[in-house]
Coordinates of C-alpha atoms in Angstrom, one line a residue:
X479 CA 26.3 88.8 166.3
X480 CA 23.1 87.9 164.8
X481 CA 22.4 87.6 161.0
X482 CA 18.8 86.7 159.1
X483 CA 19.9 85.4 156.2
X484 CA 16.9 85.6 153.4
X485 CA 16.7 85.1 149.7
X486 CA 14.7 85.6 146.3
X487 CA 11.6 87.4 147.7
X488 CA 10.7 88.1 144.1
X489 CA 8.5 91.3 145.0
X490 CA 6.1 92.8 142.0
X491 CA 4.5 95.9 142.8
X492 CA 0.7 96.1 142.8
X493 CA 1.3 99.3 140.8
X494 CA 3.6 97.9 138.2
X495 CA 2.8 99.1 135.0
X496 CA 3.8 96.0 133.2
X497 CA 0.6 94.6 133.7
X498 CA 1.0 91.9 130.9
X499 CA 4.3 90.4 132.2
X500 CA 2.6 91.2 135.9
X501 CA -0.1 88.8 135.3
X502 CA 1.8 86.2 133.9
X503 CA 3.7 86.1 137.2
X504 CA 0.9 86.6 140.2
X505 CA 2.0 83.4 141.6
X506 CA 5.1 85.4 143.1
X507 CA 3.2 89.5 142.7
X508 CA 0.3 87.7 144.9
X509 CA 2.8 86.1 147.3
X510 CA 4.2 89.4 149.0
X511 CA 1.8 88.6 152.0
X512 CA 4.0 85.8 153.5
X513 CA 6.6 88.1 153.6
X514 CA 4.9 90.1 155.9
X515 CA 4.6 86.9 158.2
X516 CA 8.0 85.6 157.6
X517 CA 8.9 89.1 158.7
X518 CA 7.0 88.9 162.1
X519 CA 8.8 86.2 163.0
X520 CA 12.3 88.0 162.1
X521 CA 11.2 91.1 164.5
X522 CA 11.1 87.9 167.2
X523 CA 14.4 87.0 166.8
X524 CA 16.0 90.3 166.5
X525 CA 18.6 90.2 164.2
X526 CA 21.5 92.7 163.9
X527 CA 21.6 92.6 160.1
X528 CA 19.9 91.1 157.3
X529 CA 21.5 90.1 154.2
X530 CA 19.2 89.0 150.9
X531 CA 20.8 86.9 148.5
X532 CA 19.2 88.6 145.7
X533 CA 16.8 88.6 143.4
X534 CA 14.6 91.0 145.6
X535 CA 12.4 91.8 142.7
X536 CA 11.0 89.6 140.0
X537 CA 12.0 92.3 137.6
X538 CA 13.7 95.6 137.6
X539 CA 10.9 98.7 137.6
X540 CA 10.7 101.6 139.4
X541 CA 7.6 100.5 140.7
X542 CA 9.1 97.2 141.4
X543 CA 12.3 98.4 143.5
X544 CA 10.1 100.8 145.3
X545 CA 7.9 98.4 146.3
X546 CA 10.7 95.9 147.3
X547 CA 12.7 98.4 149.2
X548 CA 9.5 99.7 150.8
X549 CA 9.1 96.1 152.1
X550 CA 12.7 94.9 153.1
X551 CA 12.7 98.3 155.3
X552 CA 10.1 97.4 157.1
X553 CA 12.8 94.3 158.7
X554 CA 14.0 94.8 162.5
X555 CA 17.2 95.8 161.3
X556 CA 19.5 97.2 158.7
X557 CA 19.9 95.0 155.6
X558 CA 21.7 94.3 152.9
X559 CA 21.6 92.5 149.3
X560 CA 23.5 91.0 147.2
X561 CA 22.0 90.9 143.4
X562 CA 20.1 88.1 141.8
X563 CA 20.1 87.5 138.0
X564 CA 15.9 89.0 138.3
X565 CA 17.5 92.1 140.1
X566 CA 19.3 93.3 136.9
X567 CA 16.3 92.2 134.3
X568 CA 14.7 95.3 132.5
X569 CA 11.9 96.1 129.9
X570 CA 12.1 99.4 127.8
X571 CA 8.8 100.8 127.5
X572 CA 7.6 102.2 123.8
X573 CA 4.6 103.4 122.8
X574 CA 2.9 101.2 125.7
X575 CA 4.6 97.8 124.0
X576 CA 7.6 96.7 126.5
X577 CA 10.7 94.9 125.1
X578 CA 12.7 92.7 127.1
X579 CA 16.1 94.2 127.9
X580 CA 19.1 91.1 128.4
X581 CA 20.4 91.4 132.0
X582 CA 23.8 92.4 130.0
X583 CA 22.6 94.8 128.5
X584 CA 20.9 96.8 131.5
X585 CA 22.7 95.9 134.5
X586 CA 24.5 99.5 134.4
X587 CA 22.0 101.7 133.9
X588 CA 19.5 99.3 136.4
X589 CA 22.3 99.3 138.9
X590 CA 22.0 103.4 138.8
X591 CA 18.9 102.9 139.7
X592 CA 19.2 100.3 142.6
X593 CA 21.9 103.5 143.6
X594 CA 19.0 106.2 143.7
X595 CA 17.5 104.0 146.5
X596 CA 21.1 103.5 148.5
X597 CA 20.9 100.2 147.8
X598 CA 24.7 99.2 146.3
X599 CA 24.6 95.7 144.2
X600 CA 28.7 95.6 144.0
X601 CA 31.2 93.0 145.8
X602 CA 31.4 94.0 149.2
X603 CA 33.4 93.0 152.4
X604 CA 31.6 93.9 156.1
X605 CA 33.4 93.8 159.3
X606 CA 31.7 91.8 161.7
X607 CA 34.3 91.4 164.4
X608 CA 36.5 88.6 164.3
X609 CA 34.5 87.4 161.2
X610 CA 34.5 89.0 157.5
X611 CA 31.2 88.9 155.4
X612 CA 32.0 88.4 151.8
X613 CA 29.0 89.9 149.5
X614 CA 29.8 88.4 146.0
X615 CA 27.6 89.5 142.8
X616 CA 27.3 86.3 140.9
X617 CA 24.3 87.4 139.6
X618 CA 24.6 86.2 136.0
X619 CA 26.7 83.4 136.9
X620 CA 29.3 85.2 136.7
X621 CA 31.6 87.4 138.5
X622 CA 32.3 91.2 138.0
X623 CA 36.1 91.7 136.4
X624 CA 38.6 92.1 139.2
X625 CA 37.1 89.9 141.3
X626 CA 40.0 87.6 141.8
X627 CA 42.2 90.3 143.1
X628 CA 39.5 91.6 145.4
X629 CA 38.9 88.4 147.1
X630 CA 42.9 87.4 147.4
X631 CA 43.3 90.9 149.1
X632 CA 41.1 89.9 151.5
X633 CA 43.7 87.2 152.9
X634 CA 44.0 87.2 156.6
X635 CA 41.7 89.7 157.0
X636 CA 39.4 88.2 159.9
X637 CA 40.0 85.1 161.9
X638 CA 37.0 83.0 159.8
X639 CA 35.3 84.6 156.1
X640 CA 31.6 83.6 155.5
X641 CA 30.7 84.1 151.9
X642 CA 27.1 85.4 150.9
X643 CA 26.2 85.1 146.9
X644 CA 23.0 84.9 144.5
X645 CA 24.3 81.8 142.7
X646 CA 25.8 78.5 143.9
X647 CA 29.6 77.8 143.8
X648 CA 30.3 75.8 141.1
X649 CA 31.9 72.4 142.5
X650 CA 30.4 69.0 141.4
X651 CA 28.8 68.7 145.0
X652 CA 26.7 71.2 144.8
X653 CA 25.6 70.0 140.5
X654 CA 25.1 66.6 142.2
X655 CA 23.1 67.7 144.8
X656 CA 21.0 70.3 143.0
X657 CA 20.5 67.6 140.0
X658 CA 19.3 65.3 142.5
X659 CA 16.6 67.4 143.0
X660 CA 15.6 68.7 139.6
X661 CA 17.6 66.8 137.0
X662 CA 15.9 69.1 134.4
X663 CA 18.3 72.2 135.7
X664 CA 20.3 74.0 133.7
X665 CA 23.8 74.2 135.1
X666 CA 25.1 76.7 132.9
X667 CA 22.5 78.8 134.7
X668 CA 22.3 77.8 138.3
X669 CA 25.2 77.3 139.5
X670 CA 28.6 79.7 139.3
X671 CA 29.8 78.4 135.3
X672 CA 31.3 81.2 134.1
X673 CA 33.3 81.8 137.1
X674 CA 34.3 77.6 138.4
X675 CA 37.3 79.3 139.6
X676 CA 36.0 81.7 142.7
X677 CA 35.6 77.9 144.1
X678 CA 38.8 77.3 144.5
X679 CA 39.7 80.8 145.6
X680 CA 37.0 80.8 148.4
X681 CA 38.6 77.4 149.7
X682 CA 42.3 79.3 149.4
X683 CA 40.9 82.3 151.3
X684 CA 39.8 79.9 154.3
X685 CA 36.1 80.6 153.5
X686 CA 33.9 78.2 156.4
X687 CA 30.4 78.6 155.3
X688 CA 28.6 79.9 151.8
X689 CA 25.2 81.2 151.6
X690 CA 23.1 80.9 148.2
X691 CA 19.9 81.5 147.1
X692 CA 18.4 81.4 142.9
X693 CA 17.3 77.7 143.0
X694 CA 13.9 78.0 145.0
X695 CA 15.0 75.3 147.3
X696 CA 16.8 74.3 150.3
X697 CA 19.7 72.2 151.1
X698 CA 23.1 71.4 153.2
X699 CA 26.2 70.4 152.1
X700 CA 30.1 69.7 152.4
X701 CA 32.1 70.9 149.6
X702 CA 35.6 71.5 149.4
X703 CA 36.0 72.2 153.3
X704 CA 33.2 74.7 152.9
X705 CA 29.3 74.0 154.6
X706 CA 27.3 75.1 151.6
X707 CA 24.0 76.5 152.6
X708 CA 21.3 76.7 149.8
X709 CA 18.1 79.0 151.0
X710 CA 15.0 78.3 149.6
X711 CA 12.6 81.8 149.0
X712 CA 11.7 84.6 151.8
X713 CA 7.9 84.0 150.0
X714 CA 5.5 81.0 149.6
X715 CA 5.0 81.5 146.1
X716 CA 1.7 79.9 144.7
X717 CA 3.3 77.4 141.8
X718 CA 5.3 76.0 144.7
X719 CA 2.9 76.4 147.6
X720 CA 4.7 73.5 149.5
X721 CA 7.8 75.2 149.6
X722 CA 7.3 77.8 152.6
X723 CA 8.9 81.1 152.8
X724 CA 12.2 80.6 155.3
X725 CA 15.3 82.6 156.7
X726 CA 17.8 81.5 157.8
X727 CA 19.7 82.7 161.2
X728 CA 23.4 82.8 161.8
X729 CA 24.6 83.5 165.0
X730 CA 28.5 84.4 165.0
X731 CA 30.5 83.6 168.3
X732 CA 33.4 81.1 169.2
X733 CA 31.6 79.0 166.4
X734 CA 29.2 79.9 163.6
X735 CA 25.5 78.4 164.1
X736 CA 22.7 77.9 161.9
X737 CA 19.2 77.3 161.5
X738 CA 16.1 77.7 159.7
X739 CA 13.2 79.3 160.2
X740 CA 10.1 77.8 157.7
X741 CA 7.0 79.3 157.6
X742 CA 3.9 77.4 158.7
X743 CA 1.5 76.9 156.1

């Protein structure tokens, strides 16, 4: 089996309403364009399924979602997402002023709406064969209650488990690595600090590989027997034109294979 792996795609609709908060953030609502290319190059490979690792819009709006879905169904193939912490952020609209609604505070009635579009931002397990595909909202750096249960039930389910999340295990690895590259990161935000626990319950489980998107930048690691894979974005965004827009693909047979497509400049 084929997987495109893709992450943080941060899609603003050119009909947002929004418009103050839009143009505050055209460096990702003018960006949607290399999407388009990175998406060519997708329809080359031919993948089976895509998953996202979240934060497919910037913010939640209708206008925003539409546009994202709109976009992500124009891929080769069915896809998937897991959320990202911008996928549950809200405004409430008064009298044309917008106030900022805390991801907390919204994520049920935005997840309703993710629902009106079929797209379903829960934990999740896919069959893929001999291989099980954990889909783990960590969105707020955080897990969902229950999930502790749900992933010991999962024991012995498939031969190998590959895990797919918005936010990066926490494990001092993965603060080393991702302080190495920004030493100005918050790691009560970017990495998995409200749950350090589903760590040690991924390495229990027998996960191999972890795939993890939210810090806009790419890297490889080995952490607690697990191959850590943090994607940079599916866009070039233009604060960070140097970073290109990439997917990566996983290819699932006797062994599980990766590599990276980056997008030219």
């Amino acid at each position: 089996m084929k997987i495109a792996v893709i992450t943080d795609p941060h899609f603003i609709s050119p009909d947002e309403p929004h418009l103050e908060k839009r143009n505050k953030r055209l460096f990702f609502a003018d960006a949607w364009p290399s999407f388009d290319r990175l998406r060519a190059k997708l329809r080359l490979e031919a993948p089976e399924l895509v998953i996202c690792l979240g934060d497919m819009v910037d913010w939640y709006s209708k206008a925003n979602r539409d546009f994202a879905v709109y976009q992500l169904n124009q891929l080769p193939c069915p896809w998937v997402s897991v959320p990202g912490n911008h996928d549950y952020q809200s405004f409430a609209e008064h009298d044309g002023e917008y106030r900022s609604v805390p991801p907390h505070e919204g994520r049920a009635e935005v997840s309703k709406g993710w629902l009106e579009q079929g797209i379903e931002l829960h934990n999740r397990y896919i069959d893929a064969g001999d291989t099980g595909l954990i889909l783990l909202d960590s969105a707020l750096s955080e897990v969902p209650l229950g999930t502790k249960d749900w992933l010991r039930s999962l024991q012995g389910r498939h031969r190998r488990q590959l895990l797919f999340t918005h936010v990066p295990l926490d494990l001092p690895a993965t603060r080393e690595y991702i302080l190495s590259i920004d030493p100005e990161r918050n790691m009560g935000k970017y990495v998995q600090s409200k749950a350090p626990w589903v760590a040690r319950e991924c390495e229990k489980l027998g996960v191999s590989h972890v795939f993890t998107g939210h810090l806009h930048f790419q890297g490889e690691l080995q952490a607690a027997g697990m191959r850590m894979h943090l994607l940079s974005k599916a866009i070039t965004g233009l604060r960070q034109p140097v970073l290109h827009a990439e997917a990566l693909i996983l290819e699932l047979g006797d062994t599980v294979s990766t590599r990276r497509i980056v997008l030219e400049a």
